[in-house]
Amino acid sequence: MDLSLTDEEREIRDWVRTFVTREIMPLEQTVLERERRNERGLTLEELRGLQAKAQEAGFFGIQTPEEYGGMGLGAVMNALIEIELGRSFVQFKFGGDADNILFHANDAQRAEYLLPTIAGEKISCFAITEPGAGSDARNIRTTAVRDGDEWVINGEKTFITGGDVADFCMVFAVTDKELGANGGVTCFLVDREAGWQSAPIPTMGEWGPASLSFQDVRVPHSAILGEEGRGFELAMRWIGKGRYLLPARALGACERLVEMGMEHARNRVTFGSPIAERQAIQWMIADSAVEIEALRWLVLSAAWQVDQGLDSRQSQSMAKLYGGVKANEIVDRVLQMHGGMGYTRELPIERWYRELRVLRIYEGTDEIQRRTIARNLLSGHVSVRGHLR
Ligand SMILES: Cc1cc2nc3c(=O)[nH]c(=O)nc-3n(C[C@H](O)[C@H](O)[C@H](O)COP(=O)(O)OP(=O)(O)OC[C@H]3O[C@@H](n4cnc5c(N)ncnc54)[C@H](O)[C@@H]3O)c2cc1C
């Protein structure tokens, strides 16, 4: 068993590490100040500028297949990159990506949605959650009713990331009530100009999702993504696109937070000694380091299984659950190690504290991950011995 990185993995990882250190971290103070004025951390122009810089070095479409001009990197490489990006709270992502399900587009949709999304000319959003259906996504109520060559969409979506800035949405609607999620949900590509409305939802994080409202929004039959009635499968594919990536980003944040905690502990003197010499503080550092290491291998093992074409769902759920729970415990410890300063807005810790909280909620809550993990075990689909069996 070889757990080391290949030369290529190390080279790419190191390049991203340098990019984050040189280009992204210096923006942190400005981003914090802006966010605290309720402004966007990075303007769209700044984000595009950074993406262009990365593109000059070949970093474009890291997950996008090469035939679309991307790098087509594998899951392990993506996880390693995400860990590096997570070391800064600045919401940066490389350009050239598109939602995985957009690759199911037909030729016309490819030209109208997929290619402009990869090029950064159009922004998408993914809309399944409704006020009455979150974890229980099979229970959505938004309807699309056929009227000649058109479909008429009615319903409400909520918590849609990017919903207030998106040019188009991938909306999931019931097209056959009898069948519901078993063949009666369809995905539609709907331009904002078609008439859906959005309103931002303030959250405890810095970047908010939006609610979307569809009132008699008409789209042509050609707006269907994939097959009529097969939308629920597409939605699950979108959600399952890379669950290991969310805890990977949190892992990067935890590494940086613990480094900040250790730095503070070495320098903060109380009762005549640095707090780093106190067992209470050392245990916080030790527990965090063990959990970071465990999370690293959960994430990388899940990613490796993806690359091997194995059924990685159990490992991905485990990585997502463990990452969400442990990242929140670790940021809390690091805040505690900083005492009153940790609670202020002088430092980014409170920001991470708020942001990491969402990891336990979106793309499958802790409870839903536990449900999945236990069900897979109880049904005998997987073993507690993991993929090695
Ligand atoms: C910042 C943010 C961004 C988001 N982005 C998107 C997006 O882009 N697109 C999108 O479609 N959605 C998005 N969501 C929605 C997100 O996926 C849902 O919030 C999530 O799935 C939980 O659904 P819910 O909020 O309705 O909670 P509920 O499903 O109502 O759950 C409430 C509580 O009950 C628990 N619970 C529910 N069912 C069970 C069960 N069977 N057993 C035990 N416990 C259970 C849950 O774990 C939770 O603790 C986003 C949410 C947030 C907060």
CSV table of C-alpha atoms and ligand atoms in Angstrom, one decimal:
chain,number,residue,atom,x,y,z
A,1,MET,CA,0.0,0.0,0.0
A,2,ASP,CA,1.5,3.3,-1.1
A,3,LEU,CA,0.0,6.4,0.6
A,4,SER,CA,2.5,8.9,-0.9
A,5,LEU,CA,1.8,11.4,-3.6
A,6,THR,CA,3.0,11.0,-7.2
A,7,ASP,CA,5.4,13.6,-8.5
A,8,GLU,CA,2.6,15.0,-10.6
A,9,GLU,CA,0.2,15.2,-7.6
A,10,ARG,CA,2.9,16.9,-5.5
A,11,GLU,CA,3.7,19.4,-8.3
A,12,ILE,CA,0.1,20.4,-8.9
A,13,ARG,CA,-0.6,20.6,-5.1
A,14,ASP,CA,2.4,22.7,-4.6
A,15,TRP,CA,1.5,25.1,-7.4
A,16,VAL,CA,-2.0,25.6,-5.9
A,17,ARG,CA,-0.4,26.1,-2.4
A,18,THR,CA,1.8,28.8,-3.8
A,19,PHE,CA,-1.1,30.4,-5.7
A,20,VAL,CA,-3.2,30.5,-2.5
A,21,THR,CA,-0.3,31.9,-0.5
A,22,ARG,CA,0.7,34.6,-3.0
A,23,GLU,CA,-2.5,35.6,-4.7
A,24,ILE,CA,-5.4,34.8,-2.3
A,25,MET,CA,-4.2,35.1,1.3
A,26,PRO,CA,-3.1,38.7,0.8
A,27,LEU,CA,-6.7,39.6,-0.1
A,28,GLU,CA,-8.1,38.2,3.2
A,29,GLN,CA,-8.1,41.5,5.1
A,30,THR,CA,-9.9,43.4,2.4
A,31,VAL,CA,-12.4,40.5,1.9
A,32,LEU,CA,-13.1,40.5,5.7
A,33,GLU,CA,-13.6,44.3,5.7
A,34,ARG,CA,-16.0,44.2,2.7
A,35,GLU,CA,-18.0,41.3,4.1
A,36,ARG,CA,-18.4,43.1,7.3
A,37,ARG,CA,-19.9,46.0,5.4
A,38,ASN,CA,-22.3,43.4,3.8
A,39,GLU,CA,-20.5,43.6,0.5
A,40,ARG,CA,-19.3,40.7,-1.6
A,41,GLY,CA,-15.9,39.6,-0.5
A,42,LEU,CA,-14.4,39.3,-4.0
A,43,THR,CA,-16.0,41.3,-6.8
A,44,LEU,CA,-16.8,39.3,-9.9
A,45,GLU,CA,-14.1,41.2,-11.7
A,46,GLU,CA,-11.5,40.3,-9.1
A,47,LEU,CA,-12.6,36.7,-9.1
A,48,ARG,CA,-12.3,36.6,-12.9
A,49,GLY,CA,-8.9,38.4,-12.7
A,50,LEU,CA,-7.6,35.7,-10.3
A,51,GLN,CA,-9.1,32.9,-12.5
A,52,ALA,CA,-7.4,34.4,-15.6
A,53,LYS,CA,-4.0,34.5,-13.7
A,54,ALA,CA,-4.5,30.8,-12.9
A,55,GLN,CA,-5.5,30.0,-16.4
A,56,GLU,CA,-2.2,31.5,-17.7
A,57,ALA,CA,-0.5,28.7,-15.7
A,58,GLY,CA,-3.0,26.1,-17.2
A,59,PHE,CA,-5.4,26.0,-14.3
A,60,PHE,CA,-8.8,26.0,-16.0
A,61,GLY,CA,-11.6,23.5,-15.7
A,62,ILE,CA,-9.9,21.3,-13.2
A,63,GLN,CA,-12.7,18.8,-13.3
A,64,THR,CA,-13.8,19.6,-16.9
A,65,PRO,CA,-13.0,16.9,-19.5
A,66,GLU,CA,-10.1,17.8,-21.8
A,67,GLU,CA,-12.3,17.7,-24.9
A,68,TYR,CA,-14.0,20.8,-23.4
A,69,GLY,CA,-10.7,22.6,-22.8
A,70,GLY,CA,-10.4,21.5,-19.1
A,71,MET,CA,-7.7,19.7,-17.2
A,72,GLY,CA,-9.9,16.6,-16.5
A,73,LEU,CA,-8.1,15.9,-13.3
A,74,GLY,CA,-9.1,12.9,-11.2
A,75,ALA,CA,-10.9,12.9,-7.8
A,76,VAL,CA,-7.7,12.5,-5.6
A,77,MET,CA,-6.1,15.5,-7.4
A,78,ASN,CA,-9.3,17.5,-7.0
A,79,ALA,CA,-9.4,16.7,-3.3
A,80,LEU,CA,-5.8,17.8,-2.9
A,81,ILE,CA,-6.5,21.1,-4.7
A,82,GLU,CA,-9.6,21.7,-2.6
A,83,ILE,CA,-7.7,21.2,0.6
A,84,GLU,CA,-5.2,23.9,-0.5
A,85,LEU,CA,-8.1,26.3,-1.5
A,86,GLY,CA,-9.7,25.7,1.9
A,87,ARG,CA,-6.7,27.2,3.7
A,88,SER,CA,-8.2,30.6,2.9
A,89,PHE,CA,-11.7,31.6,3.6
A,90,VAL,CA,-11.8,33.7,0.4
A,91,GLN,CA,-14.4,32.1,-1.8
A,92,PHE,CA,-12.1,31.4,-4.8
A,93,LYS,CA,-12.7,28.7,-7.4
A,94,PHE,CA,-10.8,28.0,-10.6
A,95,GLY,CA,-12.7,29.0,-13.8
A,96,GLY,CA,-13.8,26.6,-16.5
A,97,ASP,CA,-16.2,24.4,-14.5
A,98,ALA,CA,-19.8,23.5,-15.1
A,99,ASP,CA,-22.3,21.4,-13.1
A,100,ASN,CA,-21.8,17.8,-13.9
A,101,ILE,CA,-25.4,17.2,-15.0
A,102,LEU,CA,-25.0,19.9,-17.7
A,103,PHE,CA,-22.8,17.4,-19.5
A,104,HIS,CA,-26.1,15.6,-20.2
A,105,ALA,CA,-27.2,18.5,-22.4
A,106,ASN,CA,-28.2,17.8,-26.0
A,107,ASP,CA,-26.3,19.7,-28.8
A,108,ALA,CA,-28.5,22.8,-28.7
A,109,GLN,CA,-28.3,23.0,-24.9
A,110,ARG,CA,-24.6,22.4,-25.0
A,111,ALA,CA,-24.2,25.5,-27.1
A,112,GLU,CA,-26.6,27.6,-25.1
A,113,TYR,CA,-25.7,26.5,-21.5
A,114,LEU,CA,-22.8,24.2,-21.1
A,115,LEU,CA,-20.2,26.0,-23.1
A,116,PRO,CA,-21.0,29.5,-21.9
A,117,THR,CA,-21.0,28.1,-18.3
A,118,ILE,CA,-17.5,26.6,-18.8
A,119,ALA,CA,-16.4,29.9,-20.4
A,120,GLY,CA,-17.7,31.8,-17.4
A,121,GLU,CA,-20.2,33.8,-19.5
A,122,LYS,CA,-23.2,32.3,-17.8
A,123,ILE,CA,-23.9,31.4,-14.2
A,124,SER,CA,-26.1,28.5,-13.3
A,125,CYS,CA,-28.0,27.4,-10.1
A,126,PHE,CA,-29.3,24.1,-9.0
A,127,ALA,CA,-32.9,24.2,-7.6
A,128,ILE,CA,-34.5,21.2,-5.9
A,129,THR,CA,-35.0,22.3,-2.3
A,130,GLU,CA,-38.5,23.7,-1.5
A,131,PRO,CA,-39.9,25.2,1.7
A,132,GLY,CA,-41.7,21.8,2.3
A,133,ALA,CA,-39.0,19.5,0.9
A,134,GLY,CA,-35.3,19.6,1.9
A,135,SER,CA,-33.9,16.3,3.2
A,136,ASP,CA,-37.0,14.7,1.9
A,137,ALA,CA,-36.3,15.9,-1.7
A,138,ARG,CA,-38.6,13.2,-3.2
A,139,ASN,CA,-41.5,15.3,-1.8
A,140,ILE,CA,-41.1,18.3,-4.0
A,141,ARG,CA,-44.3,20.1,-5.1
A,142,THR,CA,-43.2,22.4,-7.9
A,143,THR,CA,-45.1,21.3,-11.0
A,144,ALA,CA,-44.6,21.5,-14.7
A,145,VAL,CA,-47.7,21.0,-16.8
A,146,ARG,CA,-47.5,20.4,-20.5
A,147,ASP,CA,-49.3,22.9,-22.8
A,148,GLY,CA,-48.8,22.0,-26.4
A,149,ASP,CA,-45.1,22.5,-27.2
A,150,GLU,CA,-44.5,24.3,-23.9
A,151,TRP,CA,-44.4,23.5,-20.2
A,152,VAL,CA,-45.8,25.8,-17.5
A,153,ILE,CA,-43.9,25.8,-14.2
A,154,ASN,CA,-45.3,26.8,-10.8
A,155,GLY,CA,-43.8,26.5,-7.4
A,156,GLU,CA,-41.3,27.8,-4.9
A,157,LYS,CA,-37.7,26.8,-4.4
A,158,THR,CA,-35.6,27.9,-1.4
A,159,PHE,CA,-31.9,28.0,-0.2
A,160,ILE,CA,-30.6,28.0,-3.8
A,161,THR,CA,-26.9,28.8,-3.9
A,162,GLY,CA,-26.2,31.5,-6.5
A,163,GLY,CA,-30.0,31.9,-7.1
A,164,ASP,CA,-29.8,35.7,-6.9
A,165,VAL,CA,-27.1,36.0,-9.5
A,166,ALA,CA,-27.7,33.1,-11.8
A,167,ASP,CA,-28.5,33.6,-15.5
A,168,PHE,CA,-30.4,30.3,-15.6
A,169,CYS,CA,-31.5,27.6,-13.3
A,170,MET,CA,-31.7,23.8,-13.4
A,171,VAL,CA,-35.1,23.5,-11.8
A,172,PHE,CA,-36.7,20.2,-10.8
A,173,ALA,CA,-40.5,19.9,-11.1
A,174,VAL,CA,-43.1,17.2,-10.9
A,175,THR,CA,-44.4,16.3,-14.3
A,176,ASP,CA,-46.2,13.1,-13.3
A,177,LYS,CA,-47.8,13.2,-9.8
A,178,GLU,CA,-48.5,9.5,-9.8
A,179,LEU,CA,-44.9,8.5,-10.4
A,180,GLY,CA,-43.3,11.4,-8.4
A,181,ALA,CA,-39.6,10.8,-7.8
A,182,ASN,CA,-39.9,7.4,-9.4
A,183,GLY,CA,-40.0,8.7,-13.0
A,184,GLY,CA,-42.3,11.7,-12.6
A,185,VAL,CA,-39.7,14.5,-11.9
A,186,THR,CA,-38.2,16.4,-14.7
A,187,CYS,CA,-35.3,18.8,-14.9
A,188,PHE,CA,-35.7,22.0,-16.9
A,189,LEU,CA,-33.1,24.6,-18.0
A,190,VAL,CA,-34.9,27.9,-17.4
A,191,ASP,CA,-33.4,31.3,-18.2
A,192,ARG,CA,-34.0,34.2,-15.8
A,193,GLU,CA,-35.7,36.0,-18.7
A,194,ALA,CA,-38.4,33.3,-18.7
A,195,GLY,CA,-39.8,35.1,-15.7
A,196,TRP,CA,-38.7,33.4,-12.4
A,197,GLN,CA,-38.1,35.7,-9.5
A,198,SER,CA,-35.4,35.5,-6.8
A,199,ALA,CA,-34.9,37.0,-3.4
A,200,PRO,CA,-31.7,36.7,-1.3
A,201,ILE,CA,-32.0,34.8,2.1
A,202,PRO,CA,-29.7,36.4,4.8
A,203,THR,CA,-27.8,33.6,6.6
A,204,MET,CA,-25.1,33.4,9.3
A,205,GLY,CA,-22.6,32.9,6.5
A,206,GLU,CA,-21.2,35.7,4.3
A,207,TRP,CA,-22.7,34.5,1.0
A,208,GLY,CA,-26.4,33.9,0.9
A,209,PRO,CA,-28.6,31.5,-1.0
A,210,ALA,CA,-31.9,32.7,-2.5
A,211,SER,CA,-35.5,31.7,-2.8
A,212,LEU,CA,-36.9,31.3,-6.3
A,213,SER,CA,-40.5,31.8,-7.3
A,214,PHE,CA,-42.1,30.3,-10.5
A,215,GLN,CA,-45.5,31.6,-11.4
A,216,ASP,CA,-46.8,30.3,-14.7
A,217,VAL,CA,-43.2,30.3,-16.1
A,218,ARG,CA,-43.4,29.0,-19.7
A,219,VAL,CA,-40.5,27.1,-21.3
A,220,PRO,CA,-40.3,25.2,-24.5
A,221,HIS,CA,-40.3,21.4,-24.5
A,222,SER,CA,-36.6,21.6,-25.6
A,223,ALA,CA,-35.8,23.1,-22.1
A,224,ILE,CA,-35.8,19.5,-20.6
A,225,LEU,CA,-32.4,18.5,-19.5
A,226,GLY,CA,-31.9,14.7,-20.0
A,227,GLU,CA,-35.1,12.7,-20.3
A,228,GLU,CA,-38.6,13.7,-19.3
A,229,GLY,CA,-39.3,12.0,-15.9
A,230,ARG,CA,-35.7,11.2,-15.2
A,231,GLY,CA,-34.9,14.4,-13.3
A,232,PHE,CA,-34.7,13.0,-9.8
A,233,GLU,CA,-31.8,10.8,-10.9
A,234,LEU,CA,-30.1,13.8,-12.4
A,235,ALA,CA,-30.6,15.7,-9.1
A,236,MET,CA,-29.0,12.8,-7.1
A,237,ARG,CA,-26.1,12.7,-9.6
A,238,TRP,CA,-25.6,16.5,-9.0
A,239,ILE,CA,-25.6,16.1,-5.2
A,240,GLY,CA,-23.4,13.1,-5.4
A,241,LYS,CA,-20.9,14.8,-7.8
A,242,GLY,CA,-18.2,14.9,-5.3
A,243,ARG,CA,-19.3,14.9,-1.7
A,244,TYR,CA,-15.7,14.4,-0.7
A,245,LEU,CA,-14.9,17.9,-1.9
A,246,LEU,CA,-16.9,19.7,0.8
A,247,PRO,CA,-15.0,18.1,3.7
A,248,ALA,CA,-11.7,18.5,1.7
A,249,ARG,CA,-12.2,22.3,1.8
A,250,ALA,CA,-13.1,22.2,5.5
A,251,LEU,CA,-9.9,20.1,6.1
A,252,GLY,CA,-7.8,22.9,4.6
A,253,ALA,CA,-9.5,25.4,6.9
A,254,CYS,CA,-8.8,23.2,9.9
A,255,GLU,CA,-5.1,22.9,9.1
A,256,ARG,CA,-4.8,26.6,8.9
A,257,LEU,CA,-6.9,27.2,12.0
A,258,VAL,CA,-4.8,24.8,14.1
A,259,GLU,CA,-1.6,26.4,12.8
A,260,MET,CA,-3.1,29.8,13.9
A,261,GLY,CA,-4.0,28.2,17.3
A,262,MET,CA,-0.5,26.9,17.8
A,263,GLU,CA,1.1,30.2,16.9
A,264,HIS,CA,-1.1,32.0,19.4
A,265,ALA,CA,-0.5,29.3,22.1
A,266,ARG,CA,3.3,29.7,21.7
A,267,ASN,CA,3.1,33.5,22.1
A,268,ARG,CA,0.3,34.0,24.7
A,269,VAL,CA,1.7,34.1,28.2
A,270,THR,CA,-0.5,33.6,31.2
A,271,PHE,CA,0.6,33.0,34.8
A,272,GLY,CA,4.2,33.3,33.6
A,273,SER,CA,4.2,30.7,30.9
A,274,PRO,CA,3.0,30.4,27.3
A,275,ILE,CA,-0.4,28.6,27.2
A,276,ALA,CA,1.2,26.1,24.8
A,277,GLU,CA,2.8,24.6,27.9
A,278,ARG,CA,-0.6,23.8,29.5
A,279,GLN,CA,-2.0,20.4,29.1
A,280,ALA,CA,-5.5,21.7,28.4
A,281,ILE,CA,-4.2,23.5,25.4
A,282,GLN,CA,-2.0,20.7,24.2
A,283,TRP,CA,-4.9,18.3,24.3
A,284,MET,CA,-6.9,20.6,22.1
A,285,ILE,CA,-4.0,20.7,19.6
A,286,ALA,CA,-3.5,16.9,19.8
A,287,ASP,CA,-7.2,16.0,19.4
A,288,SER,CA,-7.5,18.4,16.5
A,289,ALA,CA,-4.4,17.0,14.7
A,290,VAL,CA,-5.6,13.4,15.1
A,291,GLU,CA,-9.0,14.4,13.7
A,292,ILE,CA,-7.5,16.3,10.8
A,293,GLU,CA,-5.4,13.2,10.0
A,294,ALA,CA,-8.4,10.9,10.1
A,295,LEU,CA,-10.4,13.3,8.0
A,296,ARG,CA,-7.6,13.5,5.4
A,297,TRP,CA,-7.7,9.8,4.9
A,298,LEU,CA,-11.5,9.6,4.8
A,299,VAL,CA,-11.5,12.3,2.1
A,300,LEU,CA,-8.6,10.8,0.1
A,301,SER,CA,-9.9,7.2,0.4
A,302,ALA,CA,-13.3,8.3,-0.9
A,303,ALA,CA,-11.7,10.2,-3.7
A,304,TRP,CA,-9.5,7.3,-4.5
A,305,GLN,CA,-12.5,5.0,-4.8
A,306,VAL,CA,-14.1,7.5,-7.2
A,307,ASP,CA,-11.0,7.3,-9.4
A,308,GLN,CA,-11.0,3.5,-9.2
A,309,GLY,CA,-14.6,3.5,-10.4
A,310,LEU,CA,-15.7,1.8,-7.1
A,311,ASP,CA,-19.0,2.5,-5.4
A,312,SER,CA,-17.8,5.3,-3.2
A,313,ARG,CA,-21.1,6.5,-1.7
A,314,GLN,CA,-20.6,5.1,1.7
A,315,SER,CA,-17.1,6.6,2.0
A,316,GLN,CA,-18.3,9.9,0.7
A,317,SER,CA,-21.1,10.1,3.2
A,318,MET,CA,-18.6,9.2,6.0
A,319,ALA,CA,-16.2,11.9,4.9
A,320,LYS,CA,-19.0,14.5,4.6
A,321,LEU,CA,-20.3,13.6,8.1
A,322,TYR,CA,-17.0,13.4,9.8
A,323,GLY,CA,-15.7,16.5,8.1
A,324,GLY,CA,-18.8,18.6,9.1
A,325,VAL,CA,-18.8,17.4,12.7
A,326,LYS,CA,-15.0,17.6,13.3
A,327,ALA,CA,-14.4,20.9,11.5
A,328,ASN,CA,-17.0,22.5,13.7
A,329,GLU,CA,-15.4,21.1,16.8
A,330,ILE,CA,-11.9,22.1,15.7
A,331,VAL,CA,-12.9,25.7,14.9
A,332,ASP,CA,-14.6,25.9,18.3
A,333,ARG,CA,-11.4,24.7,20.0
A,334,VAL,CA,-9.2,27.2,18.1
A,335,LEU,CA,-11.6,30.0,19.0
A,336,GLN,CA,-11.3,28.9,22.6
A,337,MET,CA,-7.5,28.9,22.5
A,338,HIS,CA,-7.6,32.5,21.3
A,339,GLY,CA,-9.8,33.6,24.3
A,340,GLY,CA,-11.6,36.9,23.8
A,341,MET,CA,-9.6,37.6,20.7
A,342,GLY,CA,-11.2,34.5,19.1
A,343,TYR,CA,-14.6,36.0,19.6
A,344,THR,CA,-13.8,39.3,18.0
A,345,ARG,CA,-14.0,40.3,14.3
A,346,GLU,CA,-10.4,41.3,14.3
A,347,LEU,CA,-9.5,37.7,13.4
A,348,PRO,CA,-11.1,35.5,10.8
A,349,ILE,CA,-11.9,32.7,13.3
A,350,GLU,CA,-15.5,33.8,14.0
A,351,ARG,CA,-16.0,33.9,10.3
A,352,TRP,CA,-14.9,30.4,9.8
A,353,TYR,CA,-16.9,29.4,12.8
A,354,ARG,CA,-20.1,30.6,11.1
A,355,GLU,CA,-19.2,29.4,7.6
A,356,LEU,CA,-18.2,25.8,8.7
A,357,ARG,CA,-21.6,25.4,10.3
A,358,VAL,CA,-23.3,25.0,7.0
A,359,LEU,CA,-21.3,21.9,6.2
A,360,ARG,CA,-23.5,20.0,8.7
A,361,ILE,CA,-26.6,21.1,6.8
A,362,TYR,CA,-26.3,21.4,3.0
A,363,GLU,CA,-25.9,18.6,0.5
A,364,GLY,CA,-27.2,16.1,3.1
A,365,THR,CA,-27.4,16.9,6.8
A,366,ASP,CA,-25.5,15.0,9.4
A,367,GLU,CA,-28.6,13.0,10.2
A,368,ILE,CA,-29.2,12.1,6.6
A,369,GLN,CA,-25.6,11.0,6.2
A,370,ARG,CA,-25.9,8.8,9.3
A,371,ARG,CA,-29.2,7.4,7.9
A,372,THR,CA,-27.5,6.5,4.6
A,373,ILE,CA,-24.4,5.0,6.4
A,374,ALA,CA,-26.5,2.9,8.7
A,375,ARG,CA,-28.9,1.8,6.0
A,376,ASN,CA,-26.1,0.7,3.7
A,377,LEU,CA,-24.6,-1.3,6.6
A,378,LEU,CA,-27.8,-2.8,7.8
A,379,SER,CA,-28.9,-3.9,4.3
A,380,GLY,CA,-25.5,-5.6,3.8
A,381,HIS,CA,-24.7,-3.3,0.8
A,382,VAL,CA,-21.4,-2.4,2.5
A,383,SER,CA,-19.3,-3.8,5.4
A,384,VAL,CA,-17.9,-2.2,8.5
A,385,ARG,CA,-14.6,-3.5,7.1
A,386,GLY,CA,-14.8,-0.7,4.5
A,387,HIS,CA,-13.8,-1.2,0.8
A,388,LEU,CA,-11.0,-3.6,1.7
A,389,ARG,CA,-13.5,-6.1,3.2
B,1,LIG,C1,-26.3,27.8,2.5
B,1,LIG,C2,-27.2,26.8,1.9
B,1,LIG,C3,-27.1,26.6,0.5
B,1,LIG,C4,-27.9,25.6,-0.1
B,1,LIG,N1,-27.8,25.5,-1.4
B,1,LIG,C5,-28.7,24.7,-2.1
B,1,LIG,C6,-28.8,24.7,-3.5
B,1,LIG,O1,-27.9,25.3,-4.2
B,1,LIG,N2,-29.8,24.0,-4.1
B,1,LIG,C7,-30.7,23.3,-3.4
B,1,LIG,O2,-31.6,22.7,-4.0
B,1,LIG,N3,-30.7,23.3,-2.0
B,1,LIG,C8,-29.7,24.0,-1.4
B,1,LIG,N4,-29.7,24.0,0.0
B,1,LIG,C9,-30.7,23.3,0.8
B,1,LIG,C10,-30.1,22.1,1.6
B,1,LIG,O3,-29.8,21.1,0.8
B,1,LIG,C11,-31.2,21.8,2.7
B,1,LIG,O4,-31.3,22.8,3.6
B,1,LIG,C12,-30.9,20.5,3.4
B,1,LIG,O5,-31.0,19.4,2.5
B,1,LIG,C13,-31.8,20.2,4.6
B,1,LIG,O6,-33.1,20.4,4.2
B,1,LIG,P1,-34.1,21.3,5.1
B,1,LIG,O7,-33.4,22.6,5.3
B,1,LIG,O8,-35.4,21.4,4.5
B,1,LIG,O9,-34.1,20.6,6.6
B,1,LIG,P2,-35.1,19.4,6.9
B,1,LIG,O10,-35.1,18.4,5.9
B,1,LIG,O11,-36.4,20.0,7.3
B,1,LIG,O12,-34.5,18.9,8.2
B,1,LIG,C14,-34.6,19.5,9.5
B,1,LIG,C15,-33.9,18.6,10.6
B,1,LIG,O13,-34.5,17.3,10.6
B,1,LIG,C16,-33.5,16.4,10.3
B,1,LIG,N5,-34.1,15.3,9.6
B,1,LIG,C17,-34.8,15.3,8.4
B,1,LIG,N6,-35.2,14.1,8.1
B,1,LIG,C18,-34.7,13.2,9.0
B,1,LIG,C19,-34.7,11.8,9.2
B,1,LIG,N7,-35.4,11.0,8.3
B,1,LIG,N8,-34.1,11.3,10.2
B,1,LIG,C20,-33.5,12.1,11.1
B,1,LIG,N9,-33.4,13.4,11.0
B,1,LIG,C21,-34.0,14.0,10.0
B,1,LIG,C22,-32.4,17.1,9.5
B,1,LIG,O14,-31.2,16.4,9.5
B,1,LIG,C23,-32.4,18.4,10.2
B,1,LIG,O15,-31.6,18.4,11.3
B,1,LIG,C24,-28.8,24.9,0.7
B,1,LIG,C25,-29.0,25.1,2.1
B,1,LIG,C26,-28.1,26.1,2.7
B,1,LIG,C27,-28.3,26.3,4.2
